[in-house]
Coordinates of C-alpha atoms and ligand atoms in Angstrom, one line a residue:
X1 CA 147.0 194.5 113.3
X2 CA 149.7 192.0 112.0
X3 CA 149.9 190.3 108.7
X4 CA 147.3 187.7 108.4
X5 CA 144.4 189.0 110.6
X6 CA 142.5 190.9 108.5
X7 CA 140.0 188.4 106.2
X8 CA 140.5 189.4 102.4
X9 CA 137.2 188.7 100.1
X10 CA 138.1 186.7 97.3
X11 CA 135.6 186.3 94.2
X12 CA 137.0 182.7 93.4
X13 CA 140.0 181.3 95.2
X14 CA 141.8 178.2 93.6
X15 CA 143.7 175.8 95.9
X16 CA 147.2 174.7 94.8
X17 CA 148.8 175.9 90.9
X18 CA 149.0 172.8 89.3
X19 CA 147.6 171.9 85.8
X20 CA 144.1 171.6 86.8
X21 CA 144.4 174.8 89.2
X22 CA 146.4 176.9 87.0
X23 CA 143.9 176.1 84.2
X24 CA 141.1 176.6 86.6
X25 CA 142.3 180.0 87.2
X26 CA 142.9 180.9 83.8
X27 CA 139.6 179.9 83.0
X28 CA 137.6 181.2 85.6
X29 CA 138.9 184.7 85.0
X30 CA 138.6 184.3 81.3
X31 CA 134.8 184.0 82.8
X32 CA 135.3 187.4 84.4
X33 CA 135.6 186.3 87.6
X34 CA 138.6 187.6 90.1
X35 CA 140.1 184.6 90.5
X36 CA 143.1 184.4 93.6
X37 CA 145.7 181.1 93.5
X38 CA 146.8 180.1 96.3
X39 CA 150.3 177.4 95.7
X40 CA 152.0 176.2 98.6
X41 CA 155.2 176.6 96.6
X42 CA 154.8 180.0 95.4
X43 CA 155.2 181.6 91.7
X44 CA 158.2 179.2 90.7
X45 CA 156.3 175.9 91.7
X46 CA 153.3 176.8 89.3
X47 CA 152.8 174.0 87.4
X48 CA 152.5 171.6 89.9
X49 CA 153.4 168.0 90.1
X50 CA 153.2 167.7 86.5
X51 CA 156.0 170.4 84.9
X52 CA 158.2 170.1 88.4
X53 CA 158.6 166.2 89.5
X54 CA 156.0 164.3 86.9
X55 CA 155.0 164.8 83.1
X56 CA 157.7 167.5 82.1
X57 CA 161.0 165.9 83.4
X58 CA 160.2 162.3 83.1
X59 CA 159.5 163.2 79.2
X60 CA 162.8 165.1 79.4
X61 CA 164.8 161.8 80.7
X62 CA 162.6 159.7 78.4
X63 CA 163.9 161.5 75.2
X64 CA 167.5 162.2 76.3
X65 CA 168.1 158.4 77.1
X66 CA 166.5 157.4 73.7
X67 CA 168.8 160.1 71.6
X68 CA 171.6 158.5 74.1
X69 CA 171.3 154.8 73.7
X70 CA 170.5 155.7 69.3
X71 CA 174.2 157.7 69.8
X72 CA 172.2 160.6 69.3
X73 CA 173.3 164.5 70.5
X74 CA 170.8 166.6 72.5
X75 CA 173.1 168.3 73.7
X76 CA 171.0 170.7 76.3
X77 CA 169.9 167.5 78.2
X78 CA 173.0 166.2 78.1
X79 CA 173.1 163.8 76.0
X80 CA 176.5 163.5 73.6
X81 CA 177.1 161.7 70.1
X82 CA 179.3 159.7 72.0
X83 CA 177.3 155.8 72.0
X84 CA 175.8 155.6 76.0
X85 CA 177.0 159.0 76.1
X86 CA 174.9 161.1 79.0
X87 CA 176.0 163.7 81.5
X88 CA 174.0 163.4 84.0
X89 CA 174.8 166.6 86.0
X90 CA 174.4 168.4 82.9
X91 CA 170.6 166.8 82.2
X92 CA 169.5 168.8 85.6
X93 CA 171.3 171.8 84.5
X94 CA 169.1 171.3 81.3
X95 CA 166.4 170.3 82.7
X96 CA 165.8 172.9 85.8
X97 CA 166.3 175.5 83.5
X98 CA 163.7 173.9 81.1
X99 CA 161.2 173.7 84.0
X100 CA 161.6 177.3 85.4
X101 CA 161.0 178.3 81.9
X102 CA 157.8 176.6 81.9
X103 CA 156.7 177.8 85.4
X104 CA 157.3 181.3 84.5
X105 CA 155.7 180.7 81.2
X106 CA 152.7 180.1 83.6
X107 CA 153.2 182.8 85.8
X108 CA 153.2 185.1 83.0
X109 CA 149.6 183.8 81.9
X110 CA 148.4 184.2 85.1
X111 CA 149.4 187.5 85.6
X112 CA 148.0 188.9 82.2
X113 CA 144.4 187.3 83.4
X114 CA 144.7 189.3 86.1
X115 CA 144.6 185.9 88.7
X116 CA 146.3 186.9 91.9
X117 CA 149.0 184.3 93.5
X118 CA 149.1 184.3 97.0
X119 CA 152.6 181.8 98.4
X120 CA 151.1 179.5 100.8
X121 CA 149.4 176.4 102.0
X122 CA 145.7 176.7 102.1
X123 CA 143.3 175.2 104.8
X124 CA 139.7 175.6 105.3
X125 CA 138.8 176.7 108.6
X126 CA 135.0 177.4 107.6
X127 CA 132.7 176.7 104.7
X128 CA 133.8 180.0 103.0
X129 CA 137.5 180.8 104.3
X130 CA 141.0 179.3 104.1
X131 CA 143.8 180.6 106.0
X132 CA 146.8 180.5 104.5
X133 CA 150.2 179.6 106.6
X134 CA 153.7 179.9 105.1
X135 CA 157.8 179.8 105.5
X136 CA 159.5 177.1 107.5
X137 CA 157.7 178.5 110.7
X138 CA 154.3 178.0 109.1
X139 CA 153.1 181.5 109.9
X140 CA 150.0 182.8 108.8
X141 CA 150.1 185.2 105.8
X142 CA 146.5 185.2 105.0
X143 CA 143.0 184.9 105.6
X144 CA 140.3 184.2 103.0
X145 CA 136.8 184.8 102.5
X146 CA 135.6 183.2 99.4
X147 CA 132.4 183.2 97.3
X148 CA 133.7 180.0 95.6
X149 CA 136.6 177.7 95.5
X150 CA 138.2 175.1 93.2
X151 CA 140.2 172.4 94.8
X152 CA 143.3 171.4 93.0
X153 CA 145.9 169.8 95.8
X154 CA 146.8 167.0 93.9
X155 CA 148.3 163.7 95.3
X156 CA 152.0 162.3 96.6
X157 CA 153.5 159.4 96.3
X158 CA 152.7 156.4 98.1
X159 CA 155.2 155.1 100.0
X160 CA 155.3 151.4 101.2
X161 CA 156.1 151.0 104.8
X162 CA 158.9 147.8 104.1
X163 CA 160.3 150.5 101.8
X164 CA 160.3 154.4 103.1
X165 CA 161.6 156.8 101.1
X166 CA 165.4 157.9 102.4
X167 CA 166.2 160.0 99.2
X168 CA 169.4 158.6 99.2
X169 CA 168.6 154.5 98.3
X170 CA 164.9 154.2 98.1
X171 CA 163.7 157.1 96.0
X172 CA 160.0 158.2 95.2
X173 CA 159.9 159.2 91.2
X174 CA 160.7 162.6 92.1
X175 CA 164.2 161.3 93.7
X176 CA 164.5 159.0 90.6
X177 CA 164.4 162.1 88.3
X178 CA 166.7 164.4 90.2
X179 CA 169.8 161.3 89.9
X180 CA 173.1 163.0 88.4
X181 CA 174.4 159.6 87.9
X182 CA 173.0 156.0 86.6
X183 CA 172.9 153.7 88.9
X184 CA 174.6 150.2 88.1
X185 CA 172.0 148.4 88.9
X186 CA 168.0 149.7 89.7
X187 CA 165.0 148.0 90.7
X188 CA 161.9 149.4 90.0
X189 CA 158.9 148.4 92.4
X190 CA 155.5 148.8 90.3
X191 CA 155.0 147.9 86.6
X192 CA 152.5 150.8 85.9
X193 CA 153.3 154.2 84.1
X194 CA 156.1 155.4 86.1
X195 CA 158.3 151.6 86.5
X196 CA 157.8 151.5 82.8
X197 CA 158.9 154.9 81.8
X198 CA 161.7 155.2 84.0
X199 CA 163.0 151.9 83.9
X200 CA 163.3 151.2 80.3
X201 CA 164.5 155.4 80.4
X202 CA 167.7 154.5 82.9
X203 CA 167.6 151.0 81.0
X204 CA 168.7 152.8 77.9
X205 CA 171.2 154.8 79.7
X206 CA 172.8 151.8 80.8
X207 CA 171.5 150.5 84.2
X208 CA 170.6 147.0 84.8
X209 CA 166.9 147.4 85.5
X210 CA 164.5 144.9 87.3
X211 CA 160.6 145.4 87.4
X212 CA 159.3 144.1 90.2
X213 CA 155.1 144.2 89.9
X214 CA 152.3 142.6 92.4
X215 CA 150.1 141.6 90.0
X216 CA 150.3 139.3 87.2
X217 CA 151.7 141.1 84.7
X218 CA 153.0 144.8 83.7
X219 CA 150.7 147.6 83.0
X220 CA 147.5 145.3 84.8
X221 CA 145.5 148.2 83.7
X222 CA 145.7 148.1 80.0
X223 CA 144.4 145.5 77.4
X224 CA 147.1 143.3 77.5
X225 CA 147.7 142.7 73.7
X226 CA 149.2 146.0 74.2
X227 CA 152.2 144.6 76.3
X228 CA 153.5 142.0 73.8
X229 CA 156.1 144.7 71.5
X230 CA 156.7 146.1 74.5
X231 CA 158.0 143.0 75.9
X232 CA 160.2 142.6 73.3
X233 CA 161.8 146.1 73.8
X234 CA 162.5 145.3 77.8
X235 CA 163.8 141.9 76.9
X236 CA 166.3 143.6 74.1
X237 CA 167.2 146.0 77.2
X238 CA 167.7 143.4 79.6
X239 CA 165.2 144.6 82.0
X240 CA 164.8 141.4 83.8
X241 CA 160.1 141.1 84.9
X242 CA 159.1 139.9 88.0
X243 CA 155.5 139.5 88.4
X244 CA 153.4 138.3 90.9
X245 CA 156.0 139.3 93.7
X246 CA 156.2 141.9 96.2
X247 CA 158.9 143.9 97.3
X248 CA 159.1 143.4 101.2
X249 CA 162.9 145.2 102.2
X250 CA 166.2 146.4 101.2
X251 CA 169.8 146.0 102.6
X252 CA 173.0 145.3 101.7
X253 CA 172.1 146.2 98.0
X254 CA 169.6 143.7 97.5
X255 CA 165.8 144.0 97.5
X256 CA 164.1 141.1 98.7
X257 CA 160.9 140.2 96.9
X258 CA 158.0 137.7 97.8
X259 CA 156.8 135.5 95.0
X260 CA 154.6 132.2 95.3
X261 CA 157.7 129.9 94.6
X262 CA 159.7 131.2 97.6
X263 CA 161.9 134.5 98.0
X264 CA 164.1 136.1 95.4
X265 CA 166.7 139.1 95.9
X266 CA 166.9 141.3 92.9
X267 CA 170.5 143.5 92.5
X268 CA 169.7 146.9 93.6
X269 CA 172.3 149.5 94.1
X270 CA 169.0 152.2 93.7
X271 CA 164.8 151.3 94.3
X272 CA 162.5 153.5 92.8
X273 CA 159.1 152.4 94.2
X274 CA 156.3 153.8 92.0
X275 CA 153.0 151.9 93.4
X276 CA 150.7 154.4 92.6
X277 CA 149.7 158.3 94.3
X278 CA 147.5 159.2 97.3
X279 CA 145.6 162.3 97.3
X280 CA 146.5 165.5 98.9
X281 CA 142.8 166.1 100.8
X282 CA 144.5 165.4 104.2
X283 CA 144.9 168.6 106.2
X284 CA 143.1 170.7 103.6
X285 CA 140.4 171.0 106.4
X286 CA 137.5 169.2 104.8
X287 CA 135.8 168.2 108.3
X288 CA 136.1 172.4 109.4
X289 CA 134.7 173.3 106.2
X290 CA 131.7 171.3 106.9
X291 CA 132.4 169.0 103.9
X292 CA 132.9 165.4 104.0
X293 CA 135.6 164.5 104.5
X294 CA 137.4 161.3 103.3
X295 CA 140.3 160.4 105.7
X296 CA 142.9 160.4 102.5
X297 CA 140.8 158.5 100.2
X298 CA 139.3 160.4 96.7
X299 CA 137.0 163.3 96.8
X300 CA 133.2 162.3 95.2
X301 CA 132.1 165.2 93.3
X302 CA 129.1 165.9 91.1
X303 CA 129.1 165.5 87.6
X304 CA 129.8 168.9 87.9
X305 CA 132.8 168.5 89.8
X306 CA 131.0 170.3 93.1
X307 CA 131.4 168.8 96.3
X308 CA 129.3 171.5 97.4
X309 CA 127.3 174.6 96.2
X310 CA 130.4 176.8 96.0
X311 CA 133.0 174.1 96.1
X312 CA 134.7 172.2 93.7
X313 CA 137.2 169.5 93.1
X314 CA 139.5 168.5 90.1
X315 CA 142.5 166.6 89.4
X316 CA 144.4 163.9 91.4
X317 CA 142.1 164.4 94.2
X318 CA 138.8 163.1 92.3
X319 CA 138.2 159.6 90.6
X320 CA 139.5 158.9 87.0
X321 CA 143.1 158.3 85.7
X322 CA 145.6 160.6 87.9
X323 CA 146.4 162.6 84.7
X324 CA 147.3 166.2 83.4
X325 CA 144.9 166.7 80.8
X326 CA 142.0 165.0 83.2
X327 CA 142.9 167.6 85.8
X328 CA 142.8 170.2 82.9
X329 CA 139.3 169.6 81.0
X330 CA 137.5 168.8 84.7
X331 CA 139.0 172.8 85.7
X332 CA 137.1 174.4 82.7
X333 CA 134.2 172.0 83.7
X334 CA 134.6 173.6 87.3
X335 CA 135.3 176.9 86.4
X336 CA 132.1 177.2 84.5
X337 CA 130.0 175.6 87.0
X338 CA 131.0 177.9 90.0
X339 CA 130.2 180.6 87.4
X340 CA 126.4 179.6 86.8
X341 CA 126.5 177.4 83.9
X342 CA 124.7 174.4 83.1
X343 CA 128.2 171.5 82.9
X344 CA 129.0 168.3 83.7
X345 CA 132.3 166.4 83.1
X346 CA 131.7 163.7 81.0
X347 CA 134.2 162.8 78.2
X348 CA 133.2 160.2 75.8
X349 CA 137.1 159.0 76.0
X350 CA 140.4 160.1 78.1
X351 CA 143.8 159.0 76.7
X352 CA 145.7 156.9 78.6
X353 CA 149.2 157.0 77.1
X354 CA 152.4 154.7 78.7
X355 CA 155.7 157.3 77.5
X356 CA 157.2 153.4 76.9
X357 CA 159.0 152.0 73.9
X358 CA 157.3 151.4 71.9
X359 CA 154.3 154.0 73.1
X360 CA 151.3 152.4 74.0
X361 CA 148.2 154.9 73.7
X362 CA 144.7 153.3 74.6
X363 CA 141.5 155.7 74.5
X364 CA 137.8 154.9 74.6
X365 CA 136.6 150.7 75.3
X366 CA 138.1 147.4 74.9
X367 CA 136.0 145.1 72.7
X368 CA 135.9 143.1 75.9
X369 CA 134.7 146.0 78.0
X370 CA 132.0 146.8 74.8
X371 CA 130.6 143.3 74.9
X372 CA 130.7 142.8 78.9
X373 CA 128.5 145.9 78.2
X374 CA 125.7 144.3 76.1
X375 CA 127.1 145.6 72.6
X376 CA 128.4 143.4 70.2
X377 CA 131.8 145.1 69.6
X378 CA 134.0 144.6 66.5
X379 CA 138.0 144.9 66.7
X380 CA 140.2 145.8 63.4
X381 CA 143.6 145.3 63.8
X382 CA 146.3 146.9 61.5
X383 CA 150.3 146.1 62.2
X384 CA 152.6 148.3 61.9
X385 CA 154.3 145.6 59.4
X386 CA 151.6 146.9 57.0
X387 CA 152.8 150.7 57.3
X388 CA 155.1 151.8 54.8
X389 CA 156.8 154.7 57.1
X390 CA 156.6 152.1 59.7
X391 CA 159.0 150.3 57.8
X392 CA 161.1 153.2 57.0
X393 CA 161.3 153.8 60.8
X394 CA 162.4 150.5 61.0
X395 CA 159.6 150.2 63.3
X396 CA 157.5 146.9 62.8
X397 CA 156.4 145.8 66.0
X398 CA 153.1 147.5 67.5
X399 CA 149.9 148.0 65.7
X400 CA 146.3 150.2 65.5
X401 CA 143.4 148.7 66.7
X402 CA 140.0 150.3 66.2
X403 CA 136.8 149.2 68.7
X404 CA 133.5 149.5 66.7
X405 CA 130.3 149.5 67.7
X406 CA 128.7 147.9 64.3
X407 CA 124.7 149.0 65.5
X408 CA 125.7 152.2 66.2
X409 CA 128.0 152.9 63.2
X410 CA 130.4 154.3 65.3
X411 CA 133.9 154.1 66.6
X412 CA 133.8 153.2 70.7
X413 CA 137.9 152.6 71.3
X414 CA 141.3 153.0 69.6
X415 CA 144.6 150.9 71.2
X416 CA 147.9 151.4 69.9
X417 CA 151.4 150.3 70.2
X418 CA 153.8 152.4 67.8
X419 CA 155.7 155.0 68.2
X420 CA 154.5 157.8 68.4
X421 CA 151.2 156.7 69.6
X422 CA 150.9 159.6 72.3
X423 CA 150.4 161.3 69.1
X424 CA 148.7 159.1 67.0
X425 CA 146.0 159.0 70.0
X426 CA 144.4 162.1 69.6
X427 CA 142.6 161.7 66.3
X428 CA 140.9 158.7 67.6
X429 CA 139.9 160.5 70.6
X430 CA 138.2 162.9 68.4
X431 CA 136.7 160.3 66.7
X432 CA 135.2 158.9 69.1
X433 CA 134.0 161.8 71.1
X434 CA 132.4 162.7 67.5
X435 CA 130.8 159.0 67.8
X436 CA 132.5 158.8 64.1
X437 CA 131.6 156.2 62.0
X438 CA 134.5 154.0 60.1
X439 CA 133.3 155.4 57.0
X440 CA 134.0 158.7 58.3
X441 CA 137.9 157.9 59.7
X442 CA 138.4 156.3 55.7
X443 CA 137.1 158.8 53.8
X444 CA 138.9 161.0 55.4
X445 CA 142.3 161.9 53.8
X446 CA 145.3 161.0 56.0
X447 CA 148.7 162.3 54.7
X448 CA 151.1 159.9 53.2
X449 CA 153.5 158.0 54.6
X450 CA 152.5 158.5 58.3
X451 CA 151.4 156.0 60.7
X452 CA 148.1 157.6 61.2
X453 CA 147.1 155.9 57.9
X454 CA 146.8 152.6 59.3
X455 CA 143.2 154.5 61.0
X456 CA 141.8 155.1 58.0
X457 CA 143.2 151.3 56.7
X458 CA 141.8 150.0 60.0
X459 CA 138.0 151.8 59.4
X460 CA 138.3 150.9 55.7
X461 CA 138.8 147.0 56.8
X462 CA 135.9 147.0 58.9
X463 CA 133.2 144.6 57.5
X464 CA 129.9 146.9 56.4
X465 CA 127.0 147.2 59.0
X466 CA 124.2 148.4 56.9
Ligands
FAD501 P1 149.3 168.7 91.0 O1 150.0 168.8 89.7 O2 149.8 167.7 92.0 O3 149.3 170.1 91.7 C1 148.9 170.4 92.9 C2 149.5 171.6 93.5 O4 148.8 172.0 94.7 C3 151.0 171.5 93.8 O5 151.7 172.5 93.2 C4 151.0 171.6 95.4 O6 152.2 172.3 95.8 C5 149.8 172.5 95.6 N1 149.2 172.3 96.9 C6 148.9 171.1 97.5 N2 148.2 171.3 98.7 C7 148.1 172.6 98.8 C8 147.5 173.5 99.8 N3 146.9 173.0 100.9 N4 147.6 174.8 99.6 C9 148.3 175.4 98.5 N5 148.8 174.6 97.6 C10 148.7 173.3 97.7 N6 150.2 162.9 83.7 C11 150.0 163.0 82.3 O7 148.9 163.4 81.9 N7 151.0 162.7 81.4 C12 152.2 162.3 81.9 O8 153.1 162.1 81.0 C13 152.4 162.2 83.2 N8 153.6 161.8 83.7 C14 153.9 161.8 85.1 C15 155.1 161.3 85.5 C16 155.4 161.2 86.8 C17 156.7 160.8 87.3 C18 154.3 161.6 87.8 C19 154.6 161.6 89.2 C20 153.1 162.0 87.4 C21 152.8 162.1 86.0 N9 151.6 162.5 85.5 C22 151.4 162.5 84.1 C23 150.5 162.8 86.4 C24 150.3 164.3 86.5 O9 151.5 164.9 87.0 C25 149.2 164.6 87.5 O10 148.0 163.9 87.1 C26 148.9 166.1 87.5 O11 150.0 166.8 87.9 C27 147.7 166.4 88.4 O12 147.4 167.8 88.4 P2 146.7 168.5 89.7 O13 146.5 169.9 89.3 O14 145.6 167.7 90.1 O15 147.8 168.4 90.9
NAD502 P1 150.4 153.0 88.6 O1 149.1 152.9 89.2 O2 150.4 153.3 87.1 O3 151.2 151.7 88.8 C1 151.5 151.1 90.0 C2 151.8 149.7 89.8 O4 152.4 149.2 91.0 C3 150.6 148.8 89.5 O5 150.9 148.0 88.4 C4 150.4 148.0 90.8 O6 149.9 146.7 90.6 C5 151.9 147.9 91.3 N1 152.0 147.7 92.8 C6 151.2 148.2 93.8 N2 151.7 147.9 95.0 C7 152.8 147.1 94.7 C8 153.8 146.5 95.6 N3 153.6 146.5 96.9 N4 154.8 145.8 95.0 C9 154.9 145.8 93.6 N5 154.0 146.4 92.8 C10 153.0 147.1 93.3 O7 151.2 154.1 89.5 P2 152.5 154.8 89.2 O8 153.3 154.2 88.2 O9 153.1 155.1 90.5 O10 152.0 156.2 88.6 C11 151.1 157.0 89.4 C12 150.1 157.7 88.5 O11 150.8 158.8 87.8 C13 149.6 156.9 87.3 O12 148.5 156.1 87.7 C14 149.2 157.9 86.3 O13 147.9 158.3 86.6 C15 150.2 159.0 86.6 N6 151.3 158.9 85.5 C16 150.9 159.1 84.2 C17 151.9 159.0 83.3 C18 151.5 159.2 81.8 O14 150.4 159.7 81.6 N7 152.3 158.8 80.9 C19 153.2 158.7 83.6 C20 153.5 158.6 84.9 C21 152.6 158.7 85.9

């Protein structure tokens, strides 16, 4: 008998190690269960997109080029007193150590839960069974037989057909994050999350940047009052905004863009084109397992997150934002399901935070979204010109916005511009999954001086309902 033939029974297998799978795992054996991982990459590519190409390095280049471009030392990532000082080749020295820190950090958890990881890429071949193929010759190294299963395969870039990825020129965000050196001049295609992170990141480390975004403005997603400091930042940068215009080739170190008043050809030594992720459900084997199967598009799970009785889906590969901690709270949700309990995912707010600079941090509804809704919404507004660490921080341009629902006494949305807001974010959250009232937020005591006053200055301003 060779390697691979014999069918192993697994309790509860988890596809792919990323931050909803690894928490999956974690979870589900905390649950008792004997929970087996399989990751294509193996033990050193736990944490998934997130710690290896996405979250964890981008933050890393974010904060280096800030502590450069402020002639700040952070020395680890590279970045010198020196003003504009970076060493690039010393940042992925910094920041592959920092990462295989992280994974094994990871590893380790696993492997105190007991969880099993098995190297590999999963596919279903029936209902209850994966095998498992690995190594450049994709052989088979395993056959599973599982009770239940969490899928966690996460997504890829997408990658525009004027514009394929070479790795050399054109670069995906992965690419973008494993440059040694700055290029000269950058375009970034897309003005969501990533163009905005990384471009105002190799922005401060002294690239001319270029935005170029298809709709009609940056960040279309986001309530657009949050856009205006941020603005100001990219303009003090010199990142030069082209909306409404699409990227349609590159030679000769030019893009060429479409825009309604003819063509324009941005400088572009580099392109990062960051238009958004497609799910990794192709290949998994969805038709074999009897499961629909949705040619590349989302998974539709149950409130549950079940696409069947003893399947599951999480993370990228389900609706919602594409984010780390989505993919984390659905895995519990998951975990617990498969395990006989009575769940459903269904947060009362998910934080949407822009790594920018200023931060933007938006949780919960829009007064807009509240009254297309039927419920007469109320928005307080605080600047950050009213804070007095603000000032101190020489910070003034952003602000705090509550969203409160007046008949309901309770806070519905929090939107913030400051720094810091990634931080900032998480009390409103709580808020408003506790359906607080403003009373509550100013009543209760916020440490002085801190930005996370202007919350409680915010609920204090809003006019009485009772
Ligand atoms: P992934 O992290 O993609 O993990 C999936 C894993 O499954 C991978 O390790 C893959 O190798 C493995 N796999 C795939 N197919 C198979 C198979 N058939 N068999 C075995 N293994 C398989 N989110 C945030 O919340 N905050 C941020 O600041 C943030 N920054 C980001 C910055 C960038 C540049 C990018 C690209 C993304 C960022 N994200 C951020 C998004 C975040 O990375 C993802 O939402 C998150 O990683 C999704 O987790 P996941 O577990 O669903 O999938
Ligand atoms: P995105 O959806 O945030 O932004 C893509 C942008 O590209 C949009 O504004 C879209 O209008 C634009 N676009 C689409 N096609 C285009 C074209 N042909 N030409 C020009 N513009 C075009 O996607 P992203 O920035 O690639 O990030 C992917 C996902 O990763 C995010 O949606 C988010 O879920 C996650 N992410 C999160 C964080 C964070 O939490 N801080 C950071 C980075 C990434």
């Amino acid at each position: 008998m060779v390697v691979g033939e014999l069918i192993e029974e697994v309790d509860l297998l988890v596809v792919g190690g990323g931050p909803g799978g690894y928490t999956a795992a974690l979870h589900a054996a905390a649950l008792g269960r004997r929970v087996t991982l399989v990751e294509e990459g193996g033990p050193a590519a736990l944490g998934g997109a997130c710690l290896h190409v996405g979250c964890i390095p981008s933050k890393a280049l974010i904060e280096v080029a800030s502590h450069a471009w402020r002639g700040h030392e952070l020395a680890e990532l590279g970045a010198a007193k020196t003003a504009g000082g970076f060493d690039g080749d010393r940042f992925q020295v910094g920041k592959a150590a920092l990462i295989a820190r992280l994974a094994s950090g990871v590893a380790g958890q696993l492997a105190n839960a007991g969880v099993r990881v098995v190297e590999g890429r999963a596919t279903l071949t029936a209902a209850d069974r994966v095998s498992v193929h690995s190594g450049a010759d994709g052989a088979l190294v395993a056959q599973l037989r599982f009770r239940d299963a969490i899928l966690a395969t996460g997504s890829r870039p997408i990658e525009l057909p004027a514009l394929p990825y070479d790795g050399v020129t054109v670069l995906d965000s992965a690419g973008a994050l494993a440059l040694a050196d700055v290029p000269e001049a950058l375009a970034v295609v897309g003005g969501g999350y990533i163009g905005l992170e990384l471009g105002i990141a190799f922005a401060k480390l002294g690239a001319r940047v270029s935005i170029v975004e298809a709709r009609e403005r940056l960040l279309p997603e986001l309530p657009k009052a949050l856009l205006r400091p941020l603005l100001k930042r990219l303009a003090e940068l010199g990142v030069a905004i082209h909306v409404n215009a699409l990227a349609v080739g590159h030679a000769d170190g030019r893009l060429r863009c479409e825009q309604a008043d003819g063509a324009a050809l941005v400088d572009a030594d580099k392109v990062i084109v960051a238009v958004g992720r497609r799910p990794n459900v192709d290949g998994l084997g969805l038709g074999d397992a009897g499961l629909a199967d949705p040619a590349g598009a989302l998974l539709a799970p149950a409130p549950d997150r079940r696409i069947a009785e003893h399947v599951a889906a999480i993370g990228d590969i389900v609706p919602g934002p594409a984010l780390a901690h989505k993919a984390t709270a659905e895995a519990r949700v998951a975990a617990e399901a498969l395990s006989g309990r009575r769940v459903a995912f269904d947060p009362a707010a998910i934080p949407l935070v822009v790594f920018s600079d200023p931060e933007i941090a938006s949780a919960g509804q829009t007064a807009a979204q509240a009254r297309d809704a039927g419920v007469d919404a109320i928005e307080v507004v605080m600047p950050l010109a009213a804070s007095g660490r603000a000032a101190t921080m020489a910070a003034t341009h952003g602000f705090v916005q509550l969203v409160v629902d007046p008949q309901a006494d309770a806070i519905i949305g929090a939107h913030i511009v400051a720094p810091h807001a990634s931080e900032l974010i998480a009390e409103a959250v709580l808020a408003i999954e506790l359906r607080a009232s403003p009373e509550d937020l100013a009543l209760t005591i916020h440490p002085h001086p801190t930005l996370s006053e202007l919350f409680a200055e915010a609920a204090e301003r809003t006019p009485a309902t009772s």
